[in-house]
Coordinates of C-alpha atoms and ligand atoms in Angstrom, one line a residue:
Chain N
X1 CA 34.4 -18.7 -86.9
X2 CA 33.8 -18.0 -90.6
X3 CA 32.7 -20.6 -93.1
X4 CA 36.1 -20.9 -94.7
X5 CA 37.5 -22.2 -91.5
X6 CA 35.1 -25.0 -91.3
X7 CA 36.5 -28.4 -92.3
X8 CA 35.4 -29.9 -95.7
X9 CA 32.2 -31.8 -95.6
X10 CA 33.1 -35.4 -95.4
X11 CA 32.3 -37.6 -98.4
X12 CA 28.9 -39.2 -98.4
X13 CA 29.0 -42.9 -97.6
X14 CA 26.1 -43.9 -99.8
X15 CA 24.0 -42.6 -102.6
X16 CA 20.4 -41.4 -102.1
X17 CA 18.8 -43.0 -105.2
X18 CA 15.1 -42.7 -106.2
X19 CA 13.3 -46.1 -106.1
X20 CA 13.4 -48.1 -109.3
X21 CA 10.2 -49.6 -110.7
X22 CA 11.2 -53.1 -109.6
X23 CA 13.7 -55.1 -107.6
X24 CA 14.6 -58.8 -107.1
X25 CA 14.1 -58.2 -103.4
X26 CA 13.0 -55.4 -101.1
X27 CA 14.0 -55.1 -97.5
X28 CA 11.6 -53.1 -95.3
X29 CA 13.5 -51.3 -92.5
X30 CA 16.9 -49.5 -92.7
X31 CA 18.1 -50.5 -89.2
X32 CA 21.0 -52.7 -88.5
X33 CA 19.2 -55.9 -89.4
X34 CA 17.9 -54.5 -92.7
X35 CA 21.4 -53.3 -93.6
X36 CA 23.1 -56.5 -92.6
X37 CA 20.5 -58.6 -94.5
X38 CA 21.0 -56.5 -97.7
X39 CA 24.8 -56.8 -97.3
X40 CA 24.8 -60.6 -97.1
X41 CA 22.2 -60.9 -99.9
X42 CA 24.6 -58.9 -102.1
X43 CA 27.8 -60.5 -100.9
X44 CA 26.9 -64.1 -100.3
X45 CA 24.1 -64.6 -102.8
X46 CA 25.0 -62.2 -105.6
X47 CA 21.6 -60.4 -105.2
X48 CA 22.5 -56.8 -106.0
X49 CA 19.3 -55.6 -107.6
X50 CA 17.8 -55.0 -104.2
X51 CA 16.6 -52.1 -102.1
X52 CA 16.3 -51.2 -98.5
X53 CA 13.2 -49.0 -97.8
X54 CA 13.3 -46.9 -94.7
X55 CA 10.5 -44.7 -93.6
X56 CA 12.7 -42.3 -91.7
X57 CA 16.4 -41.9 -91.9
X58 CA 19.0 -44.7 -92.0
X59 CA 19.3 -46.4 -88.6
X60 CA 17.1 -43.8 -86.8
X61 CA 15.2 -46.6 -85.0
X62 CA 16.5 -49.0 -82.4
X63 CA 19.8 -49.2 -84.2
X64 CA 20.9 -45.8 -82.9
X65 CA 19.1 -46.1 -79.6
X66 CA 20.5 -49.3 -78.1
X67 CA 23.2 -49.6 -75.4
X68 CA 25.4 -51.6 -77.8
X69 CA 26.1 -54.6 -75.6
X70 CA 27.3 -57.6 -77.5
X71 CA 27.6 -61.0 -75.9
X72 CA 26.7 -64.6 -76.7
X73 CA 26.4 -66.2 -73.2
X74 CA 22.8 -67.5 -73.8
X75 CA 21.7 -70.7 -72.1
X76 CA 20.0 -72.8 -74.8
X77 CA 21.9 -74.4 -77.6
X78 CA 19.9 -72.7 -80.3
X79 CA 20.5 -69.3 -78.9
X80 CA 24.2 -70.0 -78.1
X81 CA 24.7 -71.1 -81.7
X82 CA 23.2 -68.0 -83.4
X83 CA 24.6 -65.4 -80.9
X84 CA 28.0 -67.0 -80.9
X85 CA 28.0 -67.0 -84.7
X86 CA 27.2 -63.3 -84.5
X87 CA 30.0 -62.7 -82.1
X88 CA 32.5 -64.4 -84.4
X89 CA 31.2 -62.2 -87.2
X90 CA 31.6 -59.1 -85.1
X91 CA 35.3 -60.2 -84.6
X92 CA 36.0 -60.1 -88.4
X93 CA 33.5 -57.4 -89.6
X94 CA 35.7 -54.3 -89.0
X95 CA 38.2 -55.7 -91.5
X96 CA 35.6 -57.1 -93.9
X97 CA 33.7 -53.9 -94.0
X98 CA 36.9 -51.8 -93.9
X99 CA 35.5 -49.7 -91.1
X100 CA 36.7 -49.5 -87.5
X101 CA 33.4 -49.2 -85.6
X102 CA 35.2 -49.5 -82.3
X103 CA 34.2 -53.0 -81.4
X104 CA 35.7 -53.3 -77.9
X105 CA 35.9 -56.7 -76.4
X106 CA 36.1 -55.4 -72.8
X107 CA 34.0 -58.3 -71.4
X108 CA 30.5 -58.4 -70.0
X109 CA 29.7 -59.4 -66.4
X110 CA 26.2 -60.6 -65.4
X111 CA 25.9 -60.1 -61.6
X112 CA 24.2 -62.6 -59.3
X113 CA 22.4 -61.3 -56.2
X114 CA 20.5 -64.2 -54.8
X115 CA 21.1 -67.9 -54.3
X116 CA 18.8 -68.6 -57.3
X117 CA 20.9 -66.2 -59.4
X118 CA 24.0 -68.0 -58.4
X119 CA 22.7 -71.4 -59.3
X120 CA 21.3 -70.2 -62.6
X121 CA 24.6 -68.4 -63.4
X122 CA 26.8 -71.4 -62.6
X123 CA 24.6 -73.6 -64.7
X124 CA 24.8 -71.1 -67.6
X125 CA 28.6 -71.0 -67.4
X126 CA 28.6 -74.8 -67.8
X127 CA 26.1 -74.7 -70.7
X128 CA 28.1 -71.9 -72.4
X129 CA 31.4 -73.9 -72.2
X130 CA 29.8 -77.0 -73.6
X131 CA 28.7 -74.8 -76.6
X132 CA 32.2 -73.3 -77.0
X133 CA 31.2 -69.9 -75.6
X134 CA 33.8 -68.4 -73.3
X135 CA 32.4 -68.1 -69.8
X136 CA 33.7 -67.9 -66.3
X137 CA 32.2 -67.8 -62.8
X138 CA 33.6 -65.0 -60.7
X139 CA 33.4 -64.7 -56.9
X140 CA 32.8 -61.2 -55.4
X141 CA 36.5 -60.6 -54.9
X142 CA 37.2 -61.4 -58.6
X143 CA 34.3 -59.2 -59.6
X144 CA 36.0 -56.4 -57.6
X145 CA 39.3 -57.0 -59.3
X146 CA 37.8 -56.7 -62.7
X147 CA 35.6 -53.7 -61.9
X148 CA 37.0 -51.8 -58.9
X149 CA 34.2 -49.3 -58.8
X150 CA 31.6 -52.0 -58.1
X151 CA 30.3 -52.1 -54.5
X152 CA 30.7 -55.7 -53.3
X153 CA 30.0 -55.0 -49.7
X154 CA 27.0 -56.5 -48.0
X155 CA 25.6 -53.2 -46.9
X156 CA 23.3 -52.9 -49.9
X157 CA 19.8 -54.4 -50.4
X158 CA 21.1 -57.0 -52.9
X159 CA 24.8 -57.7 -52.3
X160 CA 26.8 -59.0 -55.2
X161 CA 27.2 -62.7 -54.7
X162 CA 29.3 -63.3 -57.8
X163 CA 29.0 -62.9 -61.6
X164 CA 29.3 -64.7 -64.9
X165 CA 31.9 -63.2 -67.1
X166 CA 32.3 -63.4 -70.9
X167 CA 35.7 -61.9 -71.8
X168 CA 35.0 -61.7 -75.6
X169 CA 31.8 -59.8 -75.1
X170 CA 31.8 -56.0 -75.3
X171 CA 30.4 -53.0 -77.0
X172 CA 30.6 -51.3 -80.4
X173 CA 29.6 -47.9 -81.9
X174 CA 26.1 -48.6 -83.3
X175 CA 25.9 -45.7 -85.7
X176 CA 29.3 -46.5 -87.2
X177 CA 28.2 -50.2 -87.6
X178 CA 25.2 -48.9 -89.6
X179 CA 27.3 -46.6 -91.7
X180 CA 29.9 -49.4 -92.3
X181 CA 27.1 -51.8 -93.6
X182 CA 25.5 -49.0 -95.6
X183 CA 28.7 -48.0 -97.4
X184 CA 29.4 -51.6 -98.3
X185 CA 25.8 -52.2 -99.4
X186 CA 26.0 -49.1 -101.6
X187 CA 29.3 -50.2 -103.1
X188 CA 27.7 -53.6 -104.0
X189 CA 24.9 -51.8 -105.8
X190 CA 22.1 -51.9 -103.1
X191 CA 19.7 -49.0 -103.3
X192 CA 19.2 -47.5 -99.8
X193 CA 16.0 -45.5 -100.0
X194 CA 15.2 -43.2 -97.0
X195 CA 12.0 -41.3 -96.3
X196 CA 10.2 -44.2 -98.0
X197 CA 7.5 -45.7 -95.9
X198 CA 5.9 -49.0 -96.8
X199 CA 2.1 -48.5 -96.6
X200 CA 0.8 -51.7 -98.1
X201 CA 1.6 -54.9 -100.1
X202 CA 0.5 -56.1 -103.5
X203 CA -0.4 -59.7 -103.6
X204 CA -1.3 -62.2 -106.3
X205 CA -3.3 -64.7 -104.3
X206 CA -1.1 -65.5 -101.4
X207 CA 2.1 -64.4 -103.1
X208 CA 3.6 -60.9 -102.6
X209 CA 4.5 -59.2 -105.8
X210 CA 5.1 -55.6 -104.7
X211 CA 5.0 -52.9 -102.1
X212 CA 3.1 -49.7 -101.9
X213 CA 5.2 -46.8 -100.5
X214 CA 5.0 -43.1 -99.9
X215 CA 7.3 -42.9 -102.9
X216 CA 5.2 -45.0 -105.3
X217 CA 4.6 -48.6 -106.0
X218 CA 7.6 -51.0 -106.3
X219 CA 7.4 -54.4 -107.8
X220 CA 9.5 -57.1 -106.2
X221 CA 10.1 -60.8 -106.3
X222 CA 10.6 -61.1 -102.6
X223 CA 10.1 -59.0 -99.4
X224 CA 12.1 -59.2 -96.2
X225 CA 10.6 -57.5 -93.1
X226 CA 13.2 -56.0 -90.7
X227 CA 10.9 -53.5 -89.0
X228 CA 11.7 -54.3 -85.3
X229 CA 9.0 -52.4 -83.3
X230 CA 6.7 -52.0 -86.3
X231 CA 6.8 -55.7 -87.4
X232 CA 3.2 -56.3 -86.3
X233 CA 2.0 -53.2 -88.2
X234 CA 3.6 -54.5 -91.4
X235 CA 2.4 -58.1 -90.9
X236 CA -1.1 -56.8 -90.5
X237 CA -0.8 -54.9 -93.8
X238 CA 0.3 -58.2 -95.4
X239 CA -2.6 -60.1 -93.8
X240 CA -1.0 -62.2 -91.1
X241 CA -0.3 -61.9 -87.4
X242 CA 2.8 -62.1 -85.3
X243 CA 3.1 -63.1 -81.6
X244 CA 4.8 -59.8 -80.8
X245 CA 4.1 -57.0 -78.4
X246 CA 5.8 -53.7 -78.9
X247 CA 7.1 -51.9 -75.8
X248 CA 9.0 -48.8 -75.1
X249 CA 12.6 -49.5 -73.9
X250 CA 14.5 -46.6 -72.4
X251 CA 18.2 -45.8 -71.9
X252 CA 20.2 -42.8 -70.7
X253 CA 23.7 -41.4 -70.7
X254 CA 25.6 -39.2 -68.2
X255 CA 27.8 -36.3 -68.9
X256 CA 31.4 -37.2 -70.0
X257 CA 33.7 -38.6 -67.4
X258 CA 37.2 -39.9 -67.2
X259 CA 37.5 -43.6 -67.8
X260 CA 36.3 -45.2 -64.6
X261 CA 34.5 -48.3 -65.8
X262 CA 36.6 -50.9 -67.6
X263 CA 34.0 -53.5 -68.6
X264 CA 30.2 -53.9 -69.0
X265 CA 28.2 -54.8 -65.9
X266 CA 24.6 -56.1 -66.1
X267 CA 22.3 -56.9 -63.3
X268 CA 19.0 -58.4 -64.0
X269 CA 18.0 -58.6 -60.4
X270 CA 18.3 -54.9 -59.6
X271 CA 17.7 -54.1 -63.2
X272 CA 20.4 -52.0 -64.6
X273 CA 23.3 -52.4 -67.1
X274 CA 26.1 -50.0 -67.4
X275 CA 29.1 -49.4 -69.7
X276 CA 31.2 -46.4 -70.4
X277 CA 31.3 -45.2 -74.0
X278 CA 34.5 -44.4 -75.7
X279 CA 34.0 -40.7 -75.3
X280 CA 33.3 -41.1 -71.6
X281 CA 29.5 -41.1 -71.1
X282 CA 28.2 -43.7 -68.7
X283 CA 25.5 -45.6 -70.8
X284 CA 22.7 -47.2 -68.8
X285 CA 19.6 -49.2 -69.6
X286 CA 17.0 -51.1 -67.8
X287 CA 13.8 -53.1 -68.4
X288 CA 11.0 -52.3 -70.8
X289 CA 8.0 -50.1 -69.8
X290 CA 5.2 -52.5 -68.9
X291 CA 2.6 -51.2 -71.3
X292 CA 2.4 -51.6 -75.1
X293 CA 3.8 -48.5 -76.8
X294 CA 4.9 -47.1 -80.1
X295 CA 5.8 -43.7 -78.8
X296 CA 9.6 -44.0 -78.6
X297 CA 9.4 -42.7 -75.0
X298 CA 8.5 -44.3 -71.7
X299 CA 7.7 -43.4 -68.1
X300 CA 10.2 -41.6 -65.9
X301 CA 9.9 -43.9 -62.9
X302 CA 11.7 -46.6 -65.0
X303 CA 14.7 -44.2 -65.4
X304 CA 14.5 -43.4 -61.7
X305 CA 14.6 -47.1 -60.7
X306 CA 17.6 -47.9 -62.9
X307 CA 19.5 -44.9 -61.5
X308 CA 18.8 -46.1 -58.0
X309 CA 20.1 -49.5 -58.8
X310 CA 23.2 -48.0 -60.5
X311 CA 24.0 -45.8 -57.6
X312 CA 23.8 -48.6 -55.2
X313 CA 26.1 -50.8 -57.2
X314 CA 28.4 -48.0 -58.2
X315 CA 28.5 -45.4 -55.4
X316 CA 30.8 -43.1 -57.3
X317 CA 27.9 -42.5 -59.8
X318 CA 25.9 -40.7 -57.1
X319 CA 27.1 -37.3 -58.3
X320 CA 27.1 -37.9 -62.1
X321 CA 24.4 -36.0 -64.0
X322 CA 22.1 -37.4 -66.6
X323 CA 22.6 -35.8 -69.9
X324 CA 19.8 -37.3 -71.8
X325 CA 17.3 -40.2 -71.8
X326 CA 15.5 -41.7 -74.8
X327 CA 13.4 -44.6 -75.8
X328 CA 13.0 -47.1 -78.7
X329 CA 10.2 -49.5 -79.6
X330 CA 11.2 -53.1 -79.0
X331 CA 9.4 -56.1 -80.5
X332 CA 9.1 -58.7 -77.7
X333 CA 8.1 -62.3 -77.9
X334 CA 6.9 -64.5 -75.1
X335 CA 10.0 -66.7 -75.1
X336 CA 12.4 -63.8 -75.4
X337 CA 13.8 -65.2 -78.7
X338 CA 13.6 -63.8 -82.2
X339 CA 11.6 -65.0 -85.2
X340 CA 13.6 -65.4 -88.3
X341 CA 12.2 -67.3 -91.2
X342 CA 9.3 -67.8 -93.6
X343 CA 5.9 -66.1 -93.2
X344 CA 2.4 -67.3 -94.1
X345 CA 2.6 -65.1 -97.2
X346 CA 4.6 -66.6 -100.1
X347 CA 7.9 -64.8 -100.9
X348 CA 7.6 -62.7 -97.8
X349 CA 10.0 -63.4 -95.0
X350 CA 10.1 -62.1 -91.4
X351 CA 13.0 -61.1 -89.1
X352 CA 11.7 -59.7 -85.9
X353 CA 11.1 -60.4 -82.2
X354 CA 14.7 -59.5 -81.3
X355 CA 13.2 -57.3 -78.7
X356 CA 15.5 -55.8 -76.2
X357 CA 18.6 -57.6 -77.4
X358 CA 19.0 -57.6 -81.1
X359 CA 21.9 -55.3 -81.7
X360 CA 24.4 -58.1 -80.7
X361 CA 22.6 -60.4 -83.2
X362 CA 22.8 -58.0 -86.2
X363 CA 25.4 -59.9 -88.2
X364 CA 23.9 -63.3 -87.7
X365 CA 20.4 -62.0 -88.3
X366 CA 21.7 -60.5 -91.6
X367 CA 23.5 -63.7 -92.6
X368 CA 20.7 -66.2 -91.8
X369 CA 17.9 -63.9 -93.1
X370 CA 19.7 -63.3 -96.3
X371 CA 20.1 -67.0 -96.7
X372 CA 16.4 -67.6 -96.0
X373 CA 15.4 -64.9 -98.5
X374 CA 17.8 -66.0 -101.3
X375 CA 17.1 -69.8 -101.0
X376 CA 13.5 -69.8 -99.7
X377 CA 14.6 -72.0 -96.8
X378 CA 16.1 -71.3 -93.4
X379 CA 19.8 -71.5 -92.7
X380 CA 20.8 -74.1 -90.1
X381 CA 21.2 -71.4 -87.5
X382 CA 17.7 -69.8 -87.8
X383 CA 15.8 -72.9 -88.4
X384 CA 14.7 -73.2 -84.7
X385 CA 13.6 -69.6 -84.7
X386 CA 10.7 -70.2 -87.1
X387 CA 7.3 -68.7 -86.5
X388 CA 5.8 -72.2 -86.2
X389 CA 7.4 -72.8 -82.8
X390 CA 4.5 -71.0 -81.2
X391 CA 2.3 -73.8 -82.5
X392 CA 4.6 -76.8 -82.1
X393 CA 5.5 -75.6 -78.6
X394 CA 9.3 -75.9 -79.4
X395 CA 9.9 -72.5 -77.7
X396 CA 13.4 -71.3 -77.0
X397 CA 12.7 -69.9 -73.6
X398 CA 15.4 -67.5 -72.8
X399 CA 13.4 -65.6 -70.1
X400 CA 15.6 -65.8 -67.1
X401 CA 17.8 -68.4 -68.7
X402 CA 20.0 -66.2 -70.8
X403 CA 20.5 -63.4 -68.3
X404 CA 17.5 -61.9 -69.9
X405 CA 15.7 -60.5 -66.9
X406 CA 12.2 -61.4 -66.1
Chain M
X1 CA 4.5 -41.5 -66.1
X2 CA 0.9 -42.2 -66.8
X3 CA -1.8 -40.7 -64.5
X4 CA -4.4 -43.4 -64.3
X5 CA -7.8 -42.8 -62.8
X6 CA -8.8 -45.9 -60.9
X7 CA -12.6 -46.3 -61.1
X8 CA -12.5 -46.9 -57.3
X9 CA -9.8 -44.7 -56.0
X10 CA -9.4 -41.8 -58.5
X11 CA -6.3 -40.5 -60.2
X12 CA -3.1 -42.2 -59.1
X13 CA 0.5 -42.6 -60.5
X14 CA 1.2 -45.4 -62.9
X15 CA 3.6 -46.9 -60.3
X16 CA 0.6 -48.1 -58.3
X17 CA -0.7 -50.2 -61.1
X18 CA 0.3 -53.3 -63.0
X19 CA -0.3 -53.9 -66.7
X20 CA -2.4 -56.9 -67.9
X21 CA -2.1 -56.7 -71.7
X22 CA -4.9 -56.9 -74.2
X23 CA -8.5 -56.7 -72.8
X24 CA -11.4 -58.8 -73.9
X25 CA -9.5 -62.0 -74.5
X26 CA -11.9 -64.8 -73.7
X27 CA -10.9 -68.2 -72.4
X28 CA -11.7 -70.7 -75.2
X29 CA -15.2 -72.1 -74.7
X30 CA -14.3 -75.7 -75.6
X31 CA -10.6 -76.0 -74.9
X32 CA -10.5 -79.7 -75.9
X33 CA -11.6 -78.9 -79.4
X34 CA -8.9 -76.4 -80.2
X35 CA -6.3 -77.1 -82.9
X36 CA -2.6 -76.3 -82.1
X37 CA -3.0 -73.2 -84.2
X38 CA -6.0 -72.0 -82.1
X39 CA -4.1 -72.8 -78.9
X40 CA -1.1 -70.8 -80.2
X41 CA -3.5 -67.9 -80.9
X42 CA -4.9 -68.0 -77.5
X43 CA -1.6 -68.4 -75.6
X44 CA 0.8 -66.3 -77.7
X45 CA -1.0 -64.1 -80.1
X46 CA -2.3 -60.7 -78.9
X47 CA -3.2 -57.6 -80.8
X48 CA -0.3 -55.2 -81.0
X49 CA -2.3 -52.2 -82.1
X50 CA -0.6 -48.9 -83.1
X51 CA -3.4 -46.5 -82.1
X52 CA -6.3 -47.0 -79.8
X53 CA -5.9 -50.2 -77.8
X54 CA -8.2 -51.9 -75.2
X55 CA -6.1 -53.2 -72.4
X56 CA -6.3 -54.3 -68.7
X57 CA -4.7 -52.7 -65.7
X58 CA -4.9 -53.7 -62.0
X59 CA -4.6 -51.2 -59.1
X60 CA -2.2 -53.5 -57.3
X61 CA -1.1 -51.2 -54.5
X62 CA -4.6 -49.7 -54.1
X63 CA -7.9 -51.4 -54.2
X64 CA -6.4 -54.4 -56.1
X65 CA -9.2 -54.4 -58.6
X66 CA -8.9 -54.9 -62.4
X67 CA -10.4 -52.6 -65.0
X68 CA -10.2 -51.9 -68.7
X69 CA -8.7 -48.9 -70.5
X70 CA -8.7 -47.5 -74.0
X71 CA -5.4 -45.9 -74.5
X72 CA -3.6 -44.6 -77.6
X73 CA -0.3 -46.5 -77.9
X74 CA 1.4 -43.7 -79.8
X75 CA 0.4 -40.6 -77.8
X76 CA -0.2 -42.7 -74.6
X77 CA -3.4 -40.6 -74.1
X78 CA -6.0 -42.4 -72.1
X79 CA -9.4 -42.2 -73.9
X80 CA -11.6 -44.2 -71.6
X81 CA -11.6 -46.3 -68.4
X82 CA -14.3 -48.9 -67.9
X83 CA -15.3 -51.9 -65.8
X84 CA -14.3 -55.5 -66.4
X85 CA -17.7 -56.6 -67.6
X86 CA -18.2 -53.7 -69.9
X87 CA -17.9 -53.9 -73.7
X88 CA -15.3 -51.7 -75.4
X89 CA -16.7 -48.2 -75.6
X90 CA -17.2 -46.9 -79.1
X91 CA -14.9 -44.0 -79.6
X92 CA -14.3 -42.5 -83.0
X93 CA -10.5 -42.7 -83.2
X94 CA -9.4 -46.3 -83.9
X95 CA -6.4 -47.7 -85.6
X96 CA -4.5 -44.5 -85.9
X97 CA -3.1 -42.2 -83.2
X98 CA -4.8 -39.0 -82.4
X99 CA -3.4 -35.7 -81.3
X100 CA -2.4 -35.6 -77.6
X101 CA -5.0 -33.7 -75.5
X102 CA -4.9 -32.4 -72.0
X103 CA -3.6 -34.9 -69.4
X104 CA -6.4 -36.4 -67.4
X105 CA -8.9 -35.8 -70.1
X106 CA -10.7 -39.1 -70.4
X107 CA -14.2 -40.4 -70.0
X108 CA -15.1 -43.0 -67.5
X109 CA -17.6 -45.2 -69.3
X110 CA -19.8 -47.4 -67.3
X111 CA -19.9 -48.9 -63.9
X112 CA -16.9 -50.7 -62.6
X113 CA -16.9 -54.4 -61.9
X114 CA -20.0 -55.7 -63.7
X115 CA -20.1 -59.4 -64.1
X116 CA -20.2 -61.4 -67.3
X117 CA -17.8 -60.2 -69.8
X118 CA -19.2 -61.3 -73.2
X119 CA -17.7 -64.5 -74.4
X120 CA -16.0 -65.2 -71.2
X121 CA -16.3 -68.7 -69.8
X122 CA -17.5 -69.1 -66.2
X123 CA -14.6 -68.9 -63.8
X124 CA -12.3 -67.3 -66.3
X125 CA -12.8 -63.7 -65.2
X126 CA -9.2 -63.1 -64.3
X127 CA -6.9 -61.8 -67.0
X128 CA -5.2 -64.5 -69.0
X129 CA -2.9 -62.4 -71.1
X130 CA 0.7 -63.0 -70.1
X131 CA 2.5 -59.8 -70.5
X132 CA 6.1 -60.0 -71.6
X133 CA 8.0 -58.0 -69.0
X134 CA 11.2 -59.1 -70.7
X135 CA 13.8 -56.5 -70.1
X136 CA 17.6 -56.8 -70.3
X137 CA 18.5 -54.8 -73.4
X138 CA 21.5 -56.6 -74.5
Ligands
LIG501 C1 17.1 -48.5 -75.4 C2 17.5 -49.7 -76.1 C3 18.6 -50.4 -75.6 C4 19.0 -51.6 -76.3 N1 20.2 -52.2 -75.9 C5 20.6 -53.2 -76.5 C6 21.9 -53.8 -76.2 O1 22.6 -53.3 -75.3 N2 22.3 -54.9 -76.9 C7 21.6 -55.5 -77.9 O2 22.0 -56.5 -78.4 N3 20.4 -54.9 -78.3 C8 19.9 -53.8 -77.6 N4 18.7 -53.3 -78.0 C9 17.9 -53.9 -79.0 C10 18.3 -53.6 -80.4 O3 18.5 -52.2 -80.6 C11 17.3 -54.1 -81.5 O4 17.0 -55.4 -81.2 C12 17.8 -54.0 -82.9 O5 18.3 -52.7 -83.1 C13 16.6 -54.3 -83.9 O6 17.0 -54.3 -85.2 P1 17.2 -53.1 -86.2 O7 18.5 -52.4 -85.9 O8 17.1 -53.5 -87.5 O9 16.0 -52.1 -85.7 P2 15.6 -50.6 -86.1 O10 16.8 -49.8 -86.1 O11 14.5 -50.2 -85.2 O12 15.1 -50.8 -87.6 C14 13.8 -51.0 -88.0 C15 13.5 -49.9 -89.0 O13 12.3 -50.2 -89.7 C16 11.8 -48.9 -90.1 N5 10.4 -49.1 -90.4 C17 9.3 -49.4 -89.6 N6 8.2 -49.4 -90.3 C18 8.5 -49.1 -91.6 C19 7.7 -49.0 -92.8 N7 6.4 -49.2 -92.8 N8 8.3 -48.7 -93.9 C20 9.7 -48.5 -94.0 N9 10.5 -48.6 -92.8 C21 9.9 -48.9 -91.7 C22 12.0 -48.1 -88.9 O14 11.9 -46.7 -89.2 C23 13.4 -48.5 -88.4 O15 14.4 -47.7 -88.9 C24 18.2 -52.1 -77.4 C25 17.1 -51.4 -77.8 C26 16.7 -50.2 -77.2 C27 15.5 -49.5 -77.7
LIG502 ZN1 -8.1 -48.5 -57.0

């Protein structure tokens, strides 16, 4: 095919400006959270003289590596509040951002395989309902009706004993979400600066006044960290510590298949979660690699184990082929809840610790973090997620509680 | 998959081992005197080094012994494996990742299983770091 038969290059969705000498605020990290934060800073707080600094390309980190599951069926009140707020924002964002990023509310099922799972799940359904989060308990027959390809027989190691189901949960196209936010940010005047790595901070006493980057020094009134797996590295540059461990988290897709999987199925007990992307790939993920790692890759046995679990639950996957596997670096905390709030450095704010599950939280992270940066105080929703909770002991322990596997 | 050379059993697949997080974290000498901040540091704060990292592993399906390892958290290259009582070996690359070298190329510094880790209170020889094995995704 000759060049004149190729379609026109689509319009660029954002400019690629050079960094200015100074900004009112600088966001470090151009993933979903950095983009959403900048968007809400500009839209809700009128802060448009701001920049997002990204060391690689826009959304090349976890934002484009996650398995895109969105749900809000967390156990504790604090989590239910912030994740449900995020889900409500997901419901209006396609219109607000004028971009159809294929948010598909096809429901999410969390399978129970043991008596302990069943009790925890039924309790979580009750807690969710009290918090206004849609939640149902399904028996194995109802599970089968919603997802006919699931094996509910008792001839497997961990038979399906039921599931929780959140009908409003689902998936979205993560790269389109990033582009949607980026285009709006750009329209509002935000500078999105790629290939710009932050290498240090300039401080006056304990107050941050600027950032050093591979593209020069930039003065700024305020800094918001949205660096996911690299949060500890940036905090160290700024002179404080975070209670975070970075781990590889892997995922994989199969070749394209006809639509066979109507919903999203997660099993923490046998450790796999599966959905089918719009184009037809089966998308699967599992647990983190056990060791600390910044390598954006993990060990193959983790993939092997999640495939074994998937094939047992979905026998028809046995002959599907893996197309590719990849890894991201996730910022885990010991209570499996994020940190969104002030930092020990004046005018520097942290949003991190979303770990293996922060895609779903993107809009609420952006909204509350923007509020925190603009006003210097947390929003009602992120108040409980302050760094101090590791000292006060007011942890929000979602390990095992929120269908976060342990 | 990492190929880990257990000081007792030799090279084995990573699947035979369990991770124990940061090495050389001593139990506080006077627990009653700690401030909340210090307790928080002990319980929840661990180094999260990008580069050469000292960490603990246990050969859980083999000899069931703990040992220390210096590993690059970017290339995943194993620089050194050394016994529980041993101090961290002094290797030149610290802080930043180094180029990956041949698999299995590591030094085995020191004898395994020597007593008395510096700064470790009596009876606190077992690993205290709680490793987040949070998974999910989603
Ligand atoms: C395999 C996998 C599956 C997942 N599945 C799900 C899921 O199904 N549902 C869900 O809710 N969540 C999921 N997650 C988690 C989710 O992806 C993350 O919590 C979320 O993307 C983190 O926010 P972010 O998008 O801003 O991160 P990122 O996209 O990682 O953004 C951080 C950015 O900071 C940049 N950066 C770092 N250091 C610097 C520096 N010094 N200077 C400038 N820029 C810097 C990075 O390059 C990166 O682009 C998954 C993650 C992975 C890896
Ligand atoms: Zn051994």
